[in-house]
C-alpha cells in the first residue's frame, strides 16, 4: 500500500526520482553510522560538510563550471532572488534589462522596480498572453545584466536557446528547467533555481553566480541578503535547511551517476516531450497553448474543447493513477509537468489515457 505511487505531473513541488526517495528512507534513522537522522545533525558537522561539498562538486561537474563561478544555497525560494538580484548588482544609476515572458518574469520586474532600480523591459510576449518567446529584443549594451526566465512554468514556453547578449551577462531564472539540459555558461552571469521543480524539495534555492558580479558593491544590504555572505561561508553563515540540501545532493548524484549527466538527461527529456506534443498535434481534440517553436520540454500546457471536459479529464486521469494535470489557476486548461524525475513510462501512460479519453469524448 505504501508503495502504491501515482504518475506525478505536479508543477511544483514535483516528482522526485524514486531511487532518491528510497535512499533517503533507508538512511533516515541512522545517517552514515552517525546514529542520528540527517535532520538531527549539526550543520557544522563533518557529515553535513560532506553533503554540501558533494552537492557543490556535483553541480560544478554537471554544468562544467570553472572557478569563476560560486555555487550557493539560499533560502527564500526563487521569489527572494527577484529582489536579491537587483539589490546586489544594481547601484542607483545602473541599468538592467528584463525579458517579460510570463507570470514569474513579471514578478521579477515588479520587484526590481519596487526597489527603485532602473530596469527596462527589453522584450515581452505579453501581447499574445505570453504564448511565445520573443525573437528579438532592444538590448541596452551597458546593462549590468539581462534577466530572463528560461522556462515559463505556467505558460508552458521555454527558451530553446539562450540569446546572444554580447558582453551583457544573462541572469536566468531556471527554477523549472535547471539541470534538465546543458547550459552555455559563457553567456551566463547567474542562474537561480528554486529546488522544488527539478532538483529537490521546497525550502532551498540554488544560485550559481560569476565572481565578477559578486564584486559589484552595493552598500547598506543586510547580511542575509548579500551574496558575498553565502560565498564566503560556503552557504553556512547561518543554519541552512539541511534536509532539503541533502535531498538535492542525492538528486545530483542520481543525475550524474544513474542518468549520466545533462546531455543524457536532455535527450530523455526531449523524447518525453515529443511523445506528448505529438499526441496533442495529431488529435483534433487537444490543443497546445504555446507557440510551436516556443514549447517547453518541462511544462506541457494544453486545452480540451471546453472546460467541462477539462474537469472530467483531470478527474478521470487521477482515478487512473495520474495526478497534477490541472493547469495553473491563472490560465486554466491542463498542464503536464514532466521534469527530470518523471520517467518515460509516466508519459506513455498519460498518452494512452489521452487517446482513450479522446475516443470516448471526442
Ligand atoms: C516556481 C517558480 C518561481 C517561484 O519559486 P519559489 O521558490 O516558490 O519562490 C519562480 N520562477 C519560476 C520560473 C518558477 O517556476
Coordinates of C-alpha atoms in Angstrom, one line a residue, residues 26-319:
X26 CA 16.9 3.8 4.0
X27 CA 19.3 6.1 5.8
X28 CA 16.7 8.3 7.6
X29 CA 17.1 6.9 11.1
X30 CA 20.8 6.4 11.1
X31 CA 22.7 8.6 8.7
X32 CA 26.0 7.0 7.6
X33 CA 26.6 5.4 11.0
X34 CA 26.1 8.6 13.0
X35 CA 23.2 7.0 15.0
X36 CA 21.2 10.1 14.1
X37 CA 18.9 11.3 11.3
X38 CA 20.4 13.9 8.9
X39 CA 17.7 16.2 10.4
X40 CA 19.3 15.8 13.9
X41 CA 22.9 16.5 13.0
X42 CA 24.8 19.8 13.3
X43 CA 25.2 21.8 10.1
X44 CA 28.8 22.3 11.3
X45 CA 29.5 18.5 11.5
X46 CA 31.7 16.5 9.2
X47 CA 28.6 14.7 7.9
X48 CA 26.8 17.8 6.7
X49 CA 30.0 19.3 5.4
X50 CA 30.3 16.2 3.2
X51 CA 26.7 16.7 2.0
X52 CA 27.0 20.3 1.0
X53 CA 30.5 19.9 -0.5
X54 CA 29.4 16.9 -2.6
X55 CA 26.4 18.8 -3.8
X56 CA 28.5 21.8 -4.9
X57 CA 31.1 19.5 -6.5
X58 CA 28.5 17.6 -8.5
X59 CA 26.8 20.8 -9.6
X60 CA 30.2 22.0 -10.9
X61 CA 30.8 18.8 -12.8
X62 CA 27.3 18.6 -14.2
X63 CA 27.4 22.2 -15.6
X64 CA 31.1 22.2 -16.3
X65 CA 31.7 25.2 -14.1
X66 CA 35.2 26.7 -13.7
X67 CA 36.3 28.5 -10.6
X68 CA 34.9 31.8 -11.9
X69 CA 31.6 30.6 -10.5
X70 CA 30.3 30.2 -7.0
X71 CA 27.6 27.7 -6.1
X72 CA 25.4 28.9 -3.3
X73 CA 22.3 27.6 -1.4
X74 CA 20.0 30.4 -0.3
X75 CA 16.5 30.2 1.4
X76 CA 13.5 32.2 0.4
X77 CA 12.9 30.5 -2.9
X78 CA 13.3 31.9 -6.4
X79 CA 11.0 34.7 -5.2
X80 CA 13.6 36.2 -2.9
X81 CA 16.0 36.2 -5.9
X82 CA 13.7 38.5 -7.7
X83 CA 14.8 41.1 -5.1
X84 CA 18.3 39.9 -4.3
X85 CA 19.5 40.1 -7.9
X86 CA 18.8 43.9 -8.3
X87 CA 19.7 44.6 -4.7
X88 CA 23.2 43.1 -5.1
X89 CA 24.0 44.1 -8.7
X90 CA 22.5 47.5 -9.3
X91 CA 23.5 50.8 -7.8
X92 CA 21.1 53.7 -8.1
X93 CA 22.0 54.6 -11.7
X94 CA 22.9 51.1 -13.1
X95 CA 20.6 49.9 -15.8
X96 CA 19.4 46.3 -16.2
X97 CA 17.3 44.7 -18.9
X98 CA 14.5 42.2 -18.4
X99 CA 12.5 40.0 -20.8
X100 CA 8.9 39.5 -19.8
X101 CA 7.7 36.1 -20.8
X102 CA 5.1 35.4 -18.2
X103 CA 4.0 35.4 -14.6
X104 CA 7.4 34.8 -13.0
X105 CA 9.2 37.3 -15.2
X106 CA 6.5 39.9 -14.4
X107 CA 7.1 39.4 -10.7
X108 CA 10.9 39.7 -11.1
X109 CA 10.4 43.0 -13.0
X110 CA 7.9 44.3 -10.4
X111 CA 10.3 43.5 -7.6
X112 CA 13.3 45.3 -9.2
X113 CA 11.1 48.3 -9.9
X114 CA 9.8 48.4 -6.3
X115 CA 13.4 48.7 -5.2
X116 CA 13.7 51.8 -7.3
X117 CA 16.1 50.2 -9.8
X118 CA 16.4 51.4 -13.4
X119 CA 15.1 48.3 -15.2
X120 CA 13.9 48.3 -18.8
X121 CA 11.8 45.6 -20.5
X122 CA 13.9 44.7 -23.5
X123 CA 11.3 42.3 -24.9
X124 CA 7.9 41.0 -24.0
X125 CA 5.3 38.5 -25.2
X126 CA 2.5 39.9 -23.2
X127 CA 0.7 40.9 -26.4
X128 CA -0.2 37.3 -27.0
X129 CA -0.8 36.2 -23.4
X130 CA 2.9 35.1 -23.2
X131 CA 2.3 32.2 -25.6
X132 CA 5.7 32.6 -27.3
X133 CA 9.4 33.5 -26.6
X134 CA 10.3 36.9 -28.2
X135 CA 12.6 36.6 -31.2
X136 CA 14.3 40.0 -30.8
X137 CA 15.0 42.5 -28.1
X138 CA 16.0 46.1 -27.5
X139 CA 19.2 45.2 -25.6
X140 CA 21.0 48.0 -23.8
X141 CA 24.7 47.3 -24.3
X142 CA 25.5 49.0 -21.0
X143 CA 23.0 46.9 -19.0
X144 CA 24.6 45.3 -16.0
X145 CA 22.7 42.1 -16.8
X146 CA 19.8 40.8 -18.9
X147 CA 17.3 38.9 -16.8
X148 CA 15.2 36.1 -18.4
X149 CA 13.1 33.2 -17.3
X150 CA 14.5 30.2 -19.2
X151 CA 11.3 28.1 -18.7
X152 CA 7.9 29.6 -18.1
X153 CA 6.3 27.1 -15.8
X154 CA 2.8 28.5 -16.0
X155 CA 2.6 29.4 -19.7
X156 CA 4.4 26.4 -21.0
X157 CA 7.1 28.1 -23.0
X158 CA 10.9 27.8 -22.9
X159 CA 13.9 29.4 -24.5
X160 CA 15.1 26.8 -27.0
X161 CA 18.5 28.6 -26.8
X162 CA 19.9 31.3 -24.6
X163 CA 20.1 34.5 -26.7
X164 CA 23.4 36.1 -27.7
X165 CA 23.6 39.2 -25.5
X166 CA 27.2 40.1 -26.4
X167 CA 29.1 41.3 -23.3
X168 CA 25.9 41.6 -21.2
X169 CA 25.7 38.6 -18.8
X170 CA 22.4 36.7 -18.6
X171 CA 20.8 36.3 -15.2
X172 CA 18.5 33.3 -15.7
X173 CA 15.6 32.2 -13.5
X174 CA 15.9 28.5 -14.3
X175 CA 13.6 27.3 -11.5
X176 CA 11.7 24.9 -13.7
X177 CA 14.4 23.7 -16.1
X178 CA 17.6 23.8 -14.0
X179 CA 19.8 20.7 -14.8
X180 CA 17.3 19.5 -17.4
X181 CA 19.8 20.2 -20.2
X182 CA 23.3 21.6 -20.7
X183 CA 23.8 25.3 -20.4
X184 CA 26.1 27.6 -22.4
X185 CA 27.8 29.0 -19.4
X186 CA 29.8 31.5 -21.4
X187 CA 26.7 33.6 -21.7
X188 CA 25.6 33.2 -18.1
X189 CA 26.4 35.6 -15.2
X190 CA 24.0 33.9 -12.8
X191 CA 21.5 31.1 -12.6
X192 CA 19.0 30.7 -9.8
X193 CA 16.5 27.9 -9.3
X194 CA 14.0 27.1 -6.5
X195 CA 14.7 23.4 -5.9
X196 CA 11.1 22.2 -5.8
X197 CA 10.6 21.8 -9.5
X198 CA 13.5 19.9 -10.8
X199 CA 16.1 19.2 -8.2
X200 CA 14.7 18.7 -4.7
X201 CA 12.1 19.6 -2.1
X202 CA 10.9 23.1 -1.3
X203 CA 12.9 25.3 1.0
X204 CA 16.1 26.0 -0.9
X205 CA 17.2 27.9 -3.9
X206 CA 20.4 27.2 -5.8
X207 CA 22.4 30.1 -7.1
X208 CA 25.3 29.9 -9.5
X209 CA 27.0 33.2 -9.8
X210 CA 30.0 34.6 -11.5
X211 CA 32.5 36.2 -9.2
X212 CA 32.9 39.4 -11.1
X213 CA 29.2 40.1 -10.5
X214 CA 29.8 39.5 -6.8
X215 CA 32.4 42.2 -6.9
X216 CA 29.7 44.8 -7.6
X217 CA 29.4 46.6 -4.3
X218 CA 26.0 47.9 -3.3
X219 CA 26.1 49.5 0.1
X220 CA 23.7 49.0 3.0
X221 CA 22.5 45.5 2.4
X222 CA 21.6 43.3 5.4
X223 CA 24.0 40.4 5.9
X224 CA 21.5 37.7 4.9
X225 CA 20.6 39.5 1.6
X226 CA 24.2 39.7 0.3
X227 CA 25.5 37.0 -2.0
X228 CA 29.0 37.5 -0.6
X229 CA 27.8 36.3 2.8
X230 CA 26.9 32.9 1.3
X231 CA 30.0 32.8 -0.9
X232 CA 32.4 33.5 1.9
X233 CA 30.9 30.9 4.3
X234 CA 30.1 28.0 1.8
X235 CA 26.4 28.8 2.3
X236 CA 26.8 28.1 6.1
X237 CA 26.7 31.6 7.6
X238 CA 23.5 30.6 9.4
X239 CA 21.7 27.2 9.7
X240 CA 20.6 26.1 6.2
X241 CA 17.7 23.8 5.6
X242 CA 19.9 20.7 5.9
X243 CA 17.3 18.2 4.9
X244 CA 16.5 20.0 1.7
X245 CA 20.1 20.3 0.7
X246 CA 20.7 16.6 1.5
X247 CA 17.9 15.6 -0.9
X248 CA 19.3 17.9 -3.5
X249 CA 22.6 16.2 -3.1
X250 CA 21.0 12.8 -3.7
X251 CA 19.2 14.1 -6.8
X252 CA 22.5 15.4 -8.1
X253 CA 24.1 12.1 -7.5
X254 CA 21.3 10.4 -9.4
X255 CA 21.6 12.8 -12.3
X256 CA 25.3 12.2 -12.5
X257 CA 25.6 8.5 -11.8
X258 CA 22.3 7.0 -12.9
X259 CA 21.2 9.3 -15.7
X260 CA 24.7 10.1 -16.9
X261 CA 24.8 13.9 -16.9
X262 CA 22.9 16.7 -18.6
X263 CA 23.3 15.7 -22.2
X264 CA 21.8 12.3 -21.4
X265 CA 19.0 14.0 -19.3
X266 CA 18.3 16.4 -22.2
X267 CA 17.9 13.5 -24.6
X268 CA 15.4 11.8 -22.4
X269 CA 13.5 15.0 -21.7
X270 CA 13.2 15.6 -25.5
X271 CA 11.9 12.1 -26.1
X272 CA 9.3 12.6 -23.3
X273 CA 8.1 16.0 -24.6
X274 CA 8.0 14.8 -28.2
X275 CA 5.7 11.9 -27.3
X276 CA 3.3 14.2 -25.6
X277 CA 3.3 17.1 -28.2
X278 CA 2.9 14.5 -31.0
X279 CA -0.2 13.2 -29.3
X280 CA -1.6 16.7 -28.9
X281 CA -0.8 17.7 -32.5
X282 CA -2.2 14.5 -34.1
X283 CA -5.5 15.0 -32.4
X284 CA -8.2 17.4 -33.3
X285 CA -9.3 17.3 -29.7
X286 CA -6.4 18.6 -27.6
X287 CA -4.9 21.9 -28.4
X288 CA -1.4 23.1 -27.3
X289 CA -1.4 26.6 -25.9
X290 CA 2.2 27.6 -26.6
X291 CA 3.6 28.6 -30.0
X292 CA 5.2 25.5 -31.6
X293 CA 8.7 27.0 -31.7
X294 CA 8.5 28.1 -28.0
X295 CA 7.2 25.0 -26.4
X296 CA 8.5 23.9 -23.1
X297 CA 10.1 20.5 -22.6
X298 CA 9.1 20.7 -18.9
X299 CA 5.6 22.0 -18.7
X300 CA 3.2 20.9 -21.5
X301 CA 0.1 23.1 -21.5
X302 CA -3.0 22.2 -23.4
X303 CA -6.7 22.7 -23.7
X304 CA -9.6 20.5 -24.4
X305 CA -12.7 21.6 -26.3
X306 CA -14.4 23.0 -23.2
X307 CA -13.9 23.5 -19.5
X308 CA -16.3 20.7 -18.5
X309 CA -14.3 18.2 -20.5
X310 CA -11.1 19.6 -18.9
X311 CA -12.5 19.0 -15.4
X312 CA -13.6 15.5 -16.4
X313 CA -10.2 14.8 -17.9
X314 CA -8.3 15.8 -14.8
X315 CA -10.6 13.8 -12.5
X316 CA -10.6 10.7 -14.7
X317 CA -6.8 10.9 -15.1
X318 CA -6.4 11.0 -11.3
X319 CA -8.7 8.0 -10.9

